[in-house]
């Protein structure tokens, strides 16, 4: 079995894949140390580990050390690339692009082979545009929902509010409503910008992933929800690199 790991800014996600499909998957906010208890029983069955991560070298070392406690499988870290399978990175220095962002684009591209907008609504919200021929046209990085909430909690001493899951965009009549409705209002603006860009750039579809994907869909974004998009791209790279 192959263990795929998507190690983001705030969560570590894993997917265990065999010849018949996904055997086990999960996520944790506790970092690498949670993997051993979650996957220890699969250690002998794991033949290869593929990792997409945006963390520090210290986090990478901690992850490797944890994996080595319960499996002898080879561990490969995959980063952003200039080109892969017809997808061409728009960054001049591809090392500056987060690996998860690249693998999400690959996952979307390999499935459609057409112009696509890739939205990853995680702790940061990223939007990337891929032209019909596979050229990455660039994108945007914005604070995600929780990051925006935390910035208001930390940076605005007189703005006390309760976090709430709200899709309402009407003007609020309490501080909590003003904040939560305001965040939805901002998200609607993002949705409208994405949909305009898709038309202007001649793209055919939108693919969305990340923890806040369902929120953006509920606020009107028209797209395909693919929760495992990073895993899809990571598996594509690993399969090609591990081939004899």
CSV table of C-alpha atoms in Angstrom, one decimal:
chain,number,residue,atom,x,y,z
A,1,UNK,CA,0.0,0.0,0.0
A,2,UNK,CA,1.0,3.6,-0.6
A,3,UNK,CA,0.7,6.2,2.0
A,4,UNK,CA,0.0,9.7,0.7
A,5,UNK,CA,0.5,12.7,3.1
A,6,UNK,CA,-0.7,16.2,2.6
A,7,UNK,CA,1.0,18.3,5.3
A,8,UNK,CA,-0.4,21.8,5.3
A,9,UNK,CA,-0.1,24.9,7.5
A,10,UNK,CA,-2.5,23.7,10.1
A,11,UNK,CA,-3.5,20.1,9.4
A,12,UNK,CA,-1.9,16.9,8.3
A,13,UNK,CA,-4.0,14.7,6.1
A,14,UNK,CA,-3.3,11.1,5.0
A,15,UNK,CA,-4.7,8.6,2.5
A,16,UNK,CA,-3.7,5.0,2.4
A,17,UNK,CA,-4.2,3.5,-1.1
A,18,UNK,CA,-4.0,-0.1,-2.2
A,19,UNK,CA,-4.6,-1.7,-5.6
A,20,UNK,CA,-8.3,-1.7,-5.0
A,21,UNK,CA,-8.6,1.9,-3.9
A,22,UNK,CA,-8.6,4.0,-0.7
A,23,UNK,CA,-8.2,1.8,2.4
A,24,UNK,CA,-8.0,4.5,5.1
A,25,UNK,CA,-7.8,8.2,5.4
A,26,UNK,CA,-7.9,10.9,8.0
A,27,UNK,CA,-6.7,14.3,9.2
A,28,UNK,CA,-5.2,15.8,12.4
A,29,UNK,CA,-4.2,19.2,13.7
A,30,UNK,CA,-1.7,17.6,16.1
A,31,UNK,CA,1.1,17.1,13.6
A,32,UNK,CA,3.2,14.1,12.8
A,33,UNK,CA,3.0,12.5,16.2
A,34,UNK,CA,-0.6,11.6,15.5
A,35,UNK,CA,0.3,9.4,12.6
A,36,UNK,CA,1.7,6.5,14.6
A,37,UNK,CA,-1.5,5.8,16.5
A,38,UNK,CA,-3.6,6.2,13.4
A,39,UNK,CA,-1.5,4.1,11.1
A,40,UNK,CA,0.7,2.0,13.2
A,41,UNK,CA,-1.2,-1.2,12.4
A,42,UNK,CA,-0.6,-0.7,8.7
A,43,UNK,CA,3.1,-0.2,9.0
A,44,UNK,CA,4.2,-3.5,7.5
A,45,UNK,CA,1.7,-3.2,4.6
A,46,UNK,CA,3.0,0.3,3.6
A,47,UNK,CA,5.5,0.0,0.7
A,48,UNK,CA,6.0,3.6,-0.1
A,49,UNK,CA,5.3,7.0,1.4
A,50,UNK,CA,4.7,10.1,-0.7
A,51,UNK,CA,4.6,13.6,0.9
A,52,UNK,CA,3.4,17.0,-0.2
A,53,UNK,CA,4.2,19.6,2.5
A,54,UNK,CA,4.6,23.2,3.1
A,55,UNK,CA,6.2,23.0,6.6
A,56,UNK,CA,9.7,23.8,7.8
A,57,UNK,CA,12.7,21.5,7.7
A,58,UNK,CA,12.1,20.8,11.3
A,59,UNK,CA,8.6,19.6,10.6
A,60,UNK,CA,9.9,17.5,7.7
A,61,UNK,CA,12.5,15.9,10.0
A,62,UNK,CA,9.8,15.2,12.7
A,63,UNK,CA,7.5,13.6,10.1
A,64,UNK,CA,10.3,11.4,8.8
A,65,UNK,CA,11.3,10.3,12.3
A,66,UNK,CA,7.6,9.4,13.2
A,67,UNK,CA,7.2,7.4,10.0
A,68,UNK,CA,10.4,5.5,10.6
A,69,UNK,CA,9.0,4.3,14.0
A,70,UNK,CA,6.3,2.2,12.3
A,71,UNK,CA,7.2,1.6,8.7
A,72,UNK,CA,10.4,0.7,6.8
A,73,UNK,CA,8.9,2.0,3.5
A,74,UNK,CA,10.8,4.6,1.5
A,75,UNK,CA,9.8,8.2,2.1
A,76,UNK,CA,9.7,10.7,-0.8
A,77,UNK,CA,9.0,14.4,-0.5
A,78,UNK,CA,7.7,16.0,-3.7
A,79,UNK,CA,7.8,19.7,-4.3
A,80,UNK,CA,6.7,22.2,-6.9
A,81,UNK,CA,8.1,21.7,-10.4
A,82,UNK,CA,8.5,23.6,-13.6
A,83,UNK,CA,6.5,21.2,-15.7
A,84,UNK,CA,4.7,17.9,-15.3
A,85,UNK,CA,2.4,16.0,-17.6
A,86,UNK,CA,1.6,19.0,-19.8
A,87,UNK,CA,1.1,21.4,-16.9
A,88,UNK,CA,3.6,24.3,-16.9
A,89,UNK,CA,4.2,26.3,-13.8
A,90,UNK,CA,3.8,30.1,-14.1
A,91,UNK,CA,6.3,30.9,-11.3
A,92,UNK,CA,9.8,32.0,-12.4
A,93,UNK,CA,11.2,30.3,-9.2
A,94,UNK,CA,9.0,27.3,-8.7
A,95,UNK,CA,10.6,26.6,-5.3
A,96,UNK,CA,8.6,29.5,-3.9
A,97,UNK,CA,5.3,27.8,-4.7
A,98,UNK,CA,3.8,25.6,-2.0
A,99,UNK,CA,3.8,21.9,-2.9
A,100,UNK,CA,0.2,21.4,-2.0
A,101,UNK,CA,-0.8,24.2,-4.5
A,102,UNK,CA,1.1,22.5,-7.3
A,103,UNK,CA,-0.3,19.1,-6.6
A,104,UNK,CA,-3.8,20.5,-6.4
A,105,UNK,CA,-3.3,22.0,-9.8
A,106,UNK,CA,-1.9,18.7,-11.2
A,107,UNK,CA,-4.9,16.9,-9.8
A,108,UNK,CA,-7.3,19.2,-11.5
A,109,UNK,CA,-5.3,19.3,-14.8
A,110,UNK,CA,-4.9,15.6,-15.2
A,111,UNK,CA,-8.7,15.1,-14.8
A,112,UNK,CA,-9.8,17.8,-17.2
A,113,UNK,CA,-7.0,18.6,-19.7
A,114,UNK,CA,-8.8,21.9,-20.2
A,115,UNK,CA,-8.9,25.4,-18.9
A,116,UNK,CA,-9.7,25.3,-15.2
A,117,UNK,CA,-9.7,27.4,-12.0
A,118,UNK,CA,-8.3,25.6,-9.0
A,119,UNK,CA,-9.6,26.9,-5.6
A,120,UNK,CA,-8.1,25.6,-2.4
A,121,UNK,CA,-10.1,26.9,0.6
A,122,UNK,CA,-7.8,26.0,3.5
A,123,UNK,CA,-6.1,28.1,6.2
A,124,UNK,CA,-5.0,30.2,3.3
A,125,UNK,CA,-7.3,30.6,0.3
A,126,UNK,CA,-5.5,30.0,-3.0
A,127,UNK,CA,-6.9,30.5,-6.5
A,128,UNK,CA,-5.0,29.4,-9.6
A,129,UNK,CA,-5.9,29.6,-13.2
A,130,UNK,CA,-4.7,27.0,-15.8
A,131,UNK,CA,-5.1,27.8,-19.6
A,132,UNK,CA,-6.6,25.2,-21.9
A,133,UNK,CA,-3.1,24.3,-23.1
A,134,UNK,CA,-1.8,23.7,-19.6
A,135,UNK,CA,0.0,27.0,-18.9
A,136,UNK,CA,-0.5,28.2,-15.3
A,137,UNK,CA,-1.6,31.8,-15.7
A,138,UNK,CA,-0.9,32.7,-12.1
A,139,UNK,CA,-3.2,33.1,-9.1
A,140,UNK,CA,-4.0,34.6,-5.8
A,141,UNK,CA,-3.3,33.9,-2.1
A,142,UNK,CA,-5.7,35.3,0.4
A,143,UNK,CA,-6.3,34.7,4.1
A,144,UNK,CA,-8.8,31.9,4.8
A,145,UNK,CA,-11.9,32.2,6.9
A,146,UNK,CA,-10.3,31.2,10.2
A,147,UNK,CA,-7.2,33.3,9.6
A,148,UNK,CA,-9.4,36.4,9.0
A,149,UNK,CA,-11.3,35.6,12.3
A,150,UNK,CA,-8.1,35.2,14.2
A,151,UNK,CA,-6.7,38.5,12.8
A,152,UNK,CA,-9.7,40.4,14.1
A,153,UNK,CA,-9.5,38.6,17.5
A,154,UNK,CA,-5.8,39.6,17.8
A,155,UNK,CA,-5.7,42.9,16.1
A,156,UNK,CA,-8.9,44.7,17.1
A,157,UNK,CA,-9.1,44.9,20.8
A,158,UNK,CA,-12.6,46.5,20.9
A,159,UNK,CA,-14.1,44.0,18.4
A,160,UNK,CA,-15.3,41.2,20.6
A,161,UNK,CA,-17.4,38.7,18.8
A,162,UNK,CA,-18.4,35.0,18.8
A,163,UNK,CA,-17.4,32.8,15.9
A,164,UNK,CA,-20.4,31.5,14.1
A,165,UNK,CA,-21.0,29.6,10.9
A,166,UNK,CA,-23.1,32.1,8.9
A,167,UNK,CA,-23.8,32.5,5.2
A,168,UNK,CA,-25.8,35.7,5.8
A,169,UNK,CA,-24.5,38.8,4.1
A,170,UNK,CA,-27.0,41.5,5.3
A,171,UNK,CA,-25.6,44.3,7.4
A,172,UNK,CA,-25.2,43.1,11.0
A,173,UNK,CA,-26.8,44.7,14.1
A,174,UNK,CA,-24.4,43.3,16.6
A,175,UNK,CA,-20.6,43.1,16.6
A,176,UNK,CA,-20.7,39.3,16.1
A,177,UNK,CA,-23.2,39.6,13.2
A,178,UNK,CA,-21.1,42.4,11.7
A,179,UNK,CA,-18.0,40.2,11.7
A,180,UNK,CA,-19.6,36.9,10.6
A,181,UNK,CA,-21.8,38.5,8.0
A,182,UNK,CA,-18.9,40.6,6.8
A,183,UNK,CA,-16.7,37.5,6.3
A,184,UNK,CA,-19.5,36.0,4.2
A,185,UNK,CA,-19.8,39.3,2.3
A,186,UNK,CA,-16.1,39.1,1.5
A,187,UNK,CA,-16.4,35.5,0.4
A,188,UNK,CA,-19.2,36.4,-2.0
A,189,UNK,CA,-16.9,39.0,-3.5
A,190,UNK,CA,-14.2,36.4,-4.0
A,191,UNK,CA,-16.7,34.0,-5.6
A,192,UNK,CA,-17.9,36.8,-8.0
A,193,UNK,CA,-14.3,37.6,-8.9
A,194,UNK,CA,-13.5,33.9,-9.7
A,195,UNK,CA,-16.5,33.5,-11.9
A,196,UNK,CA,-15.7,36.7,-13.8
A,197,UNK,CA,-12.1,35.6,-14.3
A,198,UNK,CA,-13.2,32.2,-15.5
A,199,UNK,CA,-15.3,33.9,-18.3
A,200,UNK,CA,-12.6,36.5,-19.1
A,201,UNK,CA,-9.8,33.8,-19.4
A,202,UNK,CA,-11.9,31.4,-21.4
A,203,UNK,CA,-11.7,28.6,-18.8
A,204,UNK,CA,-14.1,25.7,-18.8
A,205,UNK,CA,-14.5,24.7,-15.2
A,206,UNK,CA,-13.8,25.3,-11.5
A,207,UNK,CA,-12.5,22.7,-9.1
A,208,UNK,CA,-12.5,23.4,-5.4
A,209,UNK,CA,-10.9,21.7,-2.4
A,210,UNK,CA,-10.0,22.5,1.2
A,211,UNK,CA,-11.8,22.7,4.5
A,212,UNK,CA,-14.0,25.7,3.6
A,213,UNK,CA,-14.9,24.4,0.1
A,214,UNK,CA,-18.5,23.7,1.0
A,215,UNK,CA,-18.9,27.2,2.4
A,216,UNK,CA,-17.8,28.8,-0.9
A,217,UNK,CA,-20.2,26.5,-2.8
A,218,UNK,CA,-23.0,27.5,-0.5
A,219,UNK,CA,-22.2,31.1,-1.2
A,220,UNK,CA,-22.7,30.6,-4.9
A,221,UNK,CA,-19.4,29.3,-6.4
A,222,UNK,CA,-20.2,26.9,-9.2
A,223,UNK,CA,-17.7,24.2,-9.3
A,224,UNK,CA,-16.8,20.6,-8.7
A,225,UNK,CA,-15.9,19.7,-5.1
A,226,UNK,CA,-12.9,17.4,-4.9
A,227,UNK,CA,-11.8,17.0,-1.3
A,228,UNK,CA,-8.8,14.8,-2.2
A,229,UNK,CA,-7.5,17.0,-5.0
A,230,UNK,CA,-4.0,17.3,-3.5
A,231,UNK,CA,-3.8,13.5,-3.1
A,232,UNK,CA,-4.8,13.1,-6.7
A,233,UNK,CA,-1.9,15.2,-7.9
A,234,UNK,CA,0.5,13.8,-5.5
A,235,UNK,CA,-0.3,10.2,-6.5
A,236,UNK,CA,0.2,11.2,-10.2
A,237,UNK,CA,3.7,12.4,-9.4
A,238,UNK,CA,4.6,9.5,-7.2
A,239,UNK,CA,3.4,7.0,-9.7
A,240,UNK,CA,5.6,8.5,-12.4
A,241,UNK,CA,8.7,8.9,-10.2
A,242,UNK,CA,8.4,5.4,-8.7
A,243,UNK,CA,8.0,3.7,-12.0
A,244,UNK,CA,11.0,1.5,-12.9
